[in-house]
PDB file of C-alpha atoms in Angstrom:
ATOM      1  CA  UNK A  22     -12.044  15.586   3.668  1.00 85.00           C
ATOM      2  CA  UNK A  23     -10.952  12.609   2.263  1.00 95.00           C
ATOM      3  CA  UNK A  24      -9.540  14.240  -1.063  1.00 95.00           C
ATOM      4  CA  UNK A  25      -7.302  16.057   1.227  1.00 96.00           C
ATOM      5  CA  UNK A  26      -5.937  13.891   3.653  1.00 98.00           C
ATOM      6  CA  UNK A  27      -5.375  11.316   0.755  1.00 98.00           C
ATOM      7  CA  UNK A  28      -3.472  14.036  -1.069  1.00 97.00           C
ATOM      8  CA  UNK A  29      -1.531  14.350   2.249  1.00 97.00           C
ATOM      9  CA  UNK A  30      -0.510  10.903   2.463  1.00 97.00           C
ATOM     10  CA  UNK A  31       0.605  10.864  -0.972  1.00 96.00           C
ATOM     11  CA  UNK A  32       3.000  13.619  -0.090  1.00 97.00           C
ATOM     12  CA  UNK A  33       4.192  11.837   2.946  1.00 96.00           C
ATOM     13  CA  UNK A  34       4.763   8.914   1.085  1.00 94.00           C
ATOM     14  CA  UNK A  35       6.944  10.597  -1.731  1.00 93.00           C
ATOM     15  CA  UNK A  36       9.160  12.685   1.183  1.00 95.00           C
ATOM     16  CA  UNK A  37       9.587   9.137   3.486  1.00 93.00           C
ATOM     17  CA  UNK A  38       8.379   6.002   1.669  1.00 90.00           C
ATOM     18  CA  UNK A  39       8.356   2.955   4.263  1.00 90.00           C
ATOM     19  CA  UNK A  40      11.328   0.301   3.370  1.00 88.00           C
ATOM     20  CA  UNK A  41      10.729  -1.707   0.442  1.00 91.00           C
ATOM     21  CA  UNK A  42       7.116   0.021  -0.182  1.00 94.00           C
ATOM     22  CA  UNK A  43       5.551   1.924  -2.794  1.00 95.00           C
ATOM     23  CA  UNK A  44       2.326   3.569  -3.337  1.00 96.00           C
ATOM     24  CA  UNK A  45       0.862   6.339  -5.444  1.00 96.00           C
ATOM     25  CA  UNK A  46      -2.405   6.795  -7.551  1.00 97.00           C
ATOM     26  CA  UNK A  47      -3.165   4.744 -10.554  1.00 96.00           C
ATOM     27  CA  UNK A  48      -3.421   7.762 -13.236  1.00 92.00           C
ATOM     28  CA  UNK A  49      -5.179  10.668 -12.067  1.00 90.00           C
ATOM     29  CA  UNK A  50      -7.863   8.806  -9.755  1.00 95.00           C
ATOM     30  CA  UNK A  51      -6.719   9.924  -6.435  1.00 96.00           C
ATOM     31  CA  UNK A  52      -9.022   6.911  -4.722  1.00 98.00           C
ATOM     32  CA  UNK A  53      -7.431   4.469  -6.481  1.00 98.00           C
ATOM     33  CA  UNK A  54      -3.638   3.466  -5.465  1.00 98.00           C
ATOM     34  CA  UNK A  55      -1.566   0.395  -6.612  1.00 98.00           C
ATOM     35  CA  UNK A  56       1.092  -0.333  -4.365  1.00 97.00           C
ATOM     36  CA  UNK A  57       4.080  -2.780  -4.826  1.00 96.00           C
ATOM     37  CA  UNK A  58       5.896  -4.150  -1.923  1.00 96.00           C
ATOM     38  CA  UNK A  59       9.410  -6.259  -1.658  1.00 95.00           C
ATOM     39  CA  UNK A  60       8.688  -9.463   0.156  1.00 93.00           C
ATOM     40  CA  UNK A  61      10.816  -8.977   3.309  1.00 92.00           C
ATOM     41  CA  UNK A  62      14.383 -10.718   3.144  1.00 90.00           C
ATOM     42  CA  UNK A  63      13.633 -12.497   7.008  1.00 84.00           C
ATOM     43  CA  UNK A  64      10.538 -14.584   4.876  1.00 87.00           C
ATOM     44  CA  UNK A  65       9.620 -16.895   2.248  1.00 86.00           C
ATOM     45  CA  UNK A  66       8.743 -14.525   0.001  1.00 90.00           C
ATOM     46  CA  UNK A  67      12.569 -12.664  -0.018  1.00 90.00           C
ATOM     47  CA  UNK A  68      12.615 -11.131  -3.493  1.00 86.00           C
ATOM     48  CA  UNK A  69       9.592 -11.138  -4.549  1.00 92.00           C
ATOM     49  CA  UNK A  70       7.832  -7.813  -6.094  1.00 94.00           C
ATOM     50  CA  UNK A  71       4.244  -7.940  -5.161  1.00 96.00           C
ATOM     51  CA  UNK A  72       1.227  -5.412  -6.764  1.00 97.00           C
ATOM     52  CA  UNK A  73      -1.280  -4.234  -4.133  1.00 98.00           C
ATOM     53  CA  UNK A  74      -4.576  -2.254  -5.128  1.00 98.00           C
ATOM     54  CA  UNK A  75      -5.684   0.146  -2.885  1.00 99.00           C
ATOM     55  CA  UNK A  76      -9.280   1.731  -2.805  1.00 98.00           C
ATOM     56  CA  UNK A  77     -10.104   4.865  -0.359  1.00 98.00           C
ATOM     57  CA  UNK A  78     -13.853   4.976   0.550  1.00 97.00           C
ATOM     58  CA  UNK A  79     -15.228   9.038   0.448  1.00 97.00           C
ATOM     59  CA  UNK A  80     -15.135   8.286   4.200  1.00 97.00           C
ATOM     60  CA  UNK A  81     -11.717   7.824   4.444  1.00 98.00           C
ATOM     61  CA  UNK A  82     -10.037   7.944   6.835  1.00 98.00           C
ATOM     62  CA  UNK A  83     -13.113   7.514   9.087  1.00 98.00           C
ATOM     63  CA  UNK A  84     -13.280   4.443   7.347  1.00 98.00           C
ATOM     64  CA  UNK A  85     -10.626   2.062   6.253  1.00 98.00           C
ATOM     65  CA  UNK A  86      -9.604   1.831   2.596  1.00 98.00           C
ATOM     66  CA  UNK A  87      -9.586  -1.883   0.951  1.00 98.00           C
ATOM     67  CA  UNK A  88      -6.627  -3.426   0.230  1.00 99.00           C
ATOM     68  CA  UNK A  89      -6.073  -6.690  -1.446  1.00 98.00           C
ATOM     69  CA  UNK A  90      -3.165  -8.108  -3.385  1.00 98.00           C
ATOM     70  CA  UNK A  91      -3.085  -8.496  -7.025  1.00 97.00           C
ATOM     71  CA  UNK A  92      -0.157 -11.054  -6.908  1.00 95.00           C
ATOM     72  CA  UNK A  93      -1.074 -14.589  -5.725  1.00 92.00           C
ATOM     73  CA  UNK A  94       0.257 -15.071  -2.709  1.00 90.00           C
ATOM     74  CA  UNK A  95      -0.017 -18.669  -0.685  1.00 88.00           C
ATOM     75  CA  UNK A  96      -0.466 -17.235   2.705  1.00 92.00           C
ATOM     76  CA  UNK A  97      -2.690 -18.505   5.924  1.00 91.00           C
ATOM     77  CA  UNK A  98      -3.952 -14.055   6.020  1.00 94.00           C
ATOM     78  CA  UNK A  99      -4.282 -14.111   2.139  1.00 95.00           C
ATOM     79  CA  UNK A 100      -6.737 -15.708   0.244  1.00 94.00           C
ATOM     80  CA  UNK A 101      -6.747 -16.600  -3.563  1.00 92.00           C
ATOM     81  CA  UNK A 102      -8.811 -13.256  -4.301  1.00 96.00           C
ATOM     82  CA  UNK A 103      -6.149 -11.572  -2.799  1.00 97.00           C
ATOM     83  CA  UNK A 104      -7.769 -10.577   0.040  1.00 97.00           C
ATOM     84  CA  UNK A 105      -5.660  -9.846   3.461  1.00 97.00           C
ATOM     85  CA  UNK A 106      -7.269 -10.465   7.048  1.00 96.00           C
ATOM     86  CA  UNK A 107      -5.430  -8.115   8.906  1.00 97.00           C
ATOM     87  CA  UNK A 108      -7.343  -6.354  12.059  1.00 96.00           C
ATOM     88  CA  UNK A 109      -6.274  -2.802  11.426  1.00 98.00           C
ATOM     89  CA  UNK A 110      -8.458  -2.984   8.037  1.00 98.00           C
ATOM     90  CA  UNK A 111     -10.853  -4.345   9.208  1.00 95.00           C
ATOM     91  CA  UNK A 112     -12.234  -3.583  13.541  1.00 95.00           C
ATOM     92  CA  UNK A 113      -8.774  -1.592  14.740  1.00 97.00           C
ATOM     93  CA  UNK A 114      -8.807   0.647  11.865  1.00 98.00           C
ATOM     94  CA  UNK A 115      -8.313   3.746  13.575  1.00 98.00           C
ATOM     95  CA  UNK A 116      -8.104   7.529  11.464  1.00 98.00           C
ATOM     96  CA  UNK A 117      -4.053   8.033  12.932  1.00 98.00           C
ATOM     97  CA  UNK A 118      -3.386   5.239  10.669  1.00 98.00           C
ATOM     98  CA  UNK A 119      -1.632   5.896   7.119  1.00 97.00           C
ATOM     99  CA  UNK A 120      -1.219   3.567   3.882  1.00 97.00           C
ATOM    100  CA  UNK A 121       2.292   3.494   4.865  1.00 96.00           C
ATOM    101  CA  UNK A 122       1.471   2.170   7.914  1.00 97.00           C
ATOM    102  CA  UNK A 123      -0.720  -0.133   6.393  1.00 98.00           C
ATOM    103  CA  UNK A 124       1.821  -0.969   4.275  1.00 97.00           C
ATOM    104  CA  UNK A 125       4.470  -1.383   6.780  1.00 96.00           C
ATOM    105  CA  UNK A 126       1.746  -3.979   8.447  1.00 97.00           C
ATOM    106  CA  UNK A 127       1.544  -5.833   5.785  1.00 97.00           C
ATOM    107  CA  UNK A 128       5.298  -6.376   5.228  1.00 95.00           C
ATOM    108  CA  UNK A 129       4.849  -7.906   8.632  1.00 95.00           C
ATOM    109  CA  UNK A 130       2.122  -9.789   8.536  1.00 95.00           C
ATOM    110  CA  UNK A 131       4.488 -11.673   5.164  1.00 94.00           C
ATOM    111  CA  UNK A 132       7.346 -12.242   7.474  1.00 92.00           C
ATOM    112  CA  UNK A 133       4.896 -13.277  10.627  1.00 91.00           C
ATOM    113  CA  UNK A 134       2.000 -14.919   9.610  1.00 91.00           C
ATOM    114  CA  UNK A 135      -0.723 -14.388  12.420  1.00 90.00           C
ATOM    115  CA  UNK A 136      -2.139 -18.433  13.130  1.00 87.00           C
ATOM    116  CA  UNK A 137      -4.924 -16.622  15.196  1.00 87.00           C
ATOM    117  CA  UNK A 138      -6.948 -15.356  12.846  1.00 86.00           C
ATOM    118  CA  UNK A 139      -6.146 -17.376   9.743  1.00 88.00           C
ATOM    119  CA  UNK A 140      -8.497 -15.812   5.914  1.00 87.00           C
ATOM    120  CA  UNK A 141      -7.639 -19.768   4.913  1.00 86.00           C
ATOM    121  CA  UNK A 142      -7.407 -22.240   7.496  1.00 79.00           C
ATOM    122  CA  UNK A 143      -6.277 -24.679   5.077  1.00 76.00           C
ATOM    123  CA  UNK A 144      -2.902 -23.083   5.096  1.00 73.00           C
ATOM    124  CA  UNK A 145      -2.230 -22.699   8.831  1.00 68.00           C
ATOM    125  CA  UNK A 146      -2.987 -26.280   9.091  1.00 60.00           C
ATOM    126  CA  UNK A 147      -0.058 -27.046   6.262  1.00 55.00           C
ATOM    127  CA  UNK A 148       2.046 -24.463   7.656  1.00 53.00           C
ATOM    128  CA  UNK A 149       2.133 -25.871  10.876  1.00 50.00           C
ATOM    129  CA  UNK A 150       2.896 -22.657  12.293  1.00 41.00           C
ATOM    130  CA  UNK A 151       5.052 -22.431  15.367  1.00 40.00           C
ATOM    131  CA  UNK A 152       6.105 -19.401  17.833  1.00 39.00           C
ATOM    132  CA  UNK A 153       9.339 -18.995  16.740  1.00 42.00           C
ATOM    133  CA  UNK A 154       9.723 -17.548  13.616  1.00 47.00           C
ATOM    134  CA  UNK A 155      13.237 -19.167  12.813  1.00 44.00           C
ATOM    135  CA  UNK A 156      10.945 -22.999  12.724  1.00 46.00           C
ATOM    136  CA  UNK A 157       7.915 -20.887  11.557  1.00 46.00           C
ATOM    137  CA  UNK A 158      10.011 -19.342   8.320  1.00 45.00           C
ATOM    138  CA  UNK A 159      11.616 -23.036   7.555  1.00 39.00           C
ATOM    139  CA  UNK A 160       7.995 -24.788   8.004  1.00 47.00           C
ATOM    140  CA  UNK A 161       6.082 -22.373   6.385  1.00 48.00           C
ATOM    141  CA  UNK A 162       8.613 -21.804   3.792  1.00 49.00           C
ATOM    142  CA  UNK A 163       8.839 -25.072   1.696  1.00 51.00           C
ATOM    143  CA  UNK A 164       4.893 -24.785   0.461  1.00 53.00           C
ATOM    144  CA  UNK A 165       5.721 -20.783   0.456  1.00 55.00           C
ATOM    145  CA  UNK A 166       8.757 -20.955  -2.268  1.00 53.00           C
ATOM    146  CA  UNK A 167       6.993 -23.675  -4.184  1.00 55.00           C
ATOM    147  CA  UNK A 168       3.719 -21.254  -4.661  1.00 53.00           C
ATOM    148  CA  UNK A 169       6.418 -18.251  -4.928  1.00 53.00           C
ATOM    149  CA  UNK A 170       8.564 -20.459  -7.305  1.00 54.00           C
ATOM    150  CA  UNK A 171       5.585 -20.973  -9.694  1.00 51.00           C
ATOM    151  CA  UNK A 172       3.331 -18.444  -9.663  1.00 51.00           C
ATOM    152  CA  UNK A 173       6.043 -15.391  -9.550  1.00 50.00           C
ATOM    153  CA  UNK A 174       8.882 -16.756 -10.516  1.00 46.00           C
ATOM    154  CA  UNK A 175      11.238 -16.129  -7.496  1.00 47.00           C
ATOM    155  CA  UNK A 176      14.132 -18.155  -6.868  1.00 51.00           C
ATOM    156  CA  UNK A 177      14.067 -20.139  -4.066  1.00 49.00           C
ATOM    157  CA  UNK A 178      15.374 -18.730  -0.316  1.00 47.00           C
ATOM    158  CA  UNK A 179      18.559 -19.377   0.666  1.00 50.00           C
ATOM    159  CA  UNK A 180      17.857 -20.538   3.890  1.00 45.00           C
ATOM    160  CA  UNK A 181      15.113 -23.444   2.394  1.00 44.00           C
ATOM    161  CA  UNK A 182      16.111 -26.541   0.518  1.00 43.00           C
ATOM    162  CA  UNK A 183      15.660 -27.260  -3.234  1.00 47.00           C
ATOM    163  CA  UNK A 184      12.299 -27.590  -4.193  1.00 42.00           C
ATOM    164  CA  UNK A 185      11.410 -31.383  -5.981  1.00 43.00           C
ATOM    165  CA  UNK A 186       8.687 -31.064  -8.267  1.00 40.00           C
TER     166      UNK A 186
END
């Protein structure tokens, strides 16, 4: 079951990839993906090219694969293992759900950080995360672009002042 619906989502994926996604299977191991996603131009981590592994379980999609980043990303949802607290892979994982979806919820979870269910508290409380994402991206974004800045070498936003060192 899994080999097949897996092999389905692959196909999907090629015909209609999700915006500034990609996914397939490293070599021939159809359980093992690596993704790389496009941080989203509305965040802090606009132009930055970011590797995600994906592992489907031989319940899949019964059960929901596990997805962590292999880019560091400074995130509140992200830890340093690259591991991403995000409900639908964990207790809303549902089967009608795709890795492009997943994907796709991921993308958003980079522009809008969710302060209710923070991986590394620690952040949020930096962040100082706010409802409205114009004062969350310019909060959030200063400690964002300096991790981005360092660690992956992306210039700094537009939107965000210079970064002192």
């Amino acid at each position: 079951m899994a080999s097949k619906r897996i092999l389905k989502e692959l196909k999907d994926l090629q015909r209609d990839p999700p915006t500034s996604c990609s996914a397939g299977p490293v070599a021939e191991d159809m359980f093992h993906w690596q993704a790389t996603i496009i941080g989203p131009n509305d965040s802090p981590y606009a132009g930055g090219v970011f590797l995600v592994t994906i592992h489907f379980r031989p319940d899949y999609p019964f059960k929901p694969p596990k997805v962590a980043f292999r880019t560091k990303v400074y995130h509140p949802n992200i830890n340093s293992n690259g591991n991403i607290c995000l409900d639908i892979l964990k207790e809303q994982w549902s089967p009608a759900l795709t890795i492009s979806k997943v994907l796709l919820s991921i993308c958003s979870l980079l522009t809008d950080p969710n302060p209710d269910d923070p991986l590394v508290p620690e952040l949020l409380i930096c962040a100082k995360l706010t409802n409205s994402s114009t004062n969350q991206q310019l909060e959030t974004g200063p400690r964002s672009m300096l991790w981005a800045e360092l660690r992956c070498h992306i210039p700094a936003h537009p939107l965000l002042p210079p970064l002192l060192i």
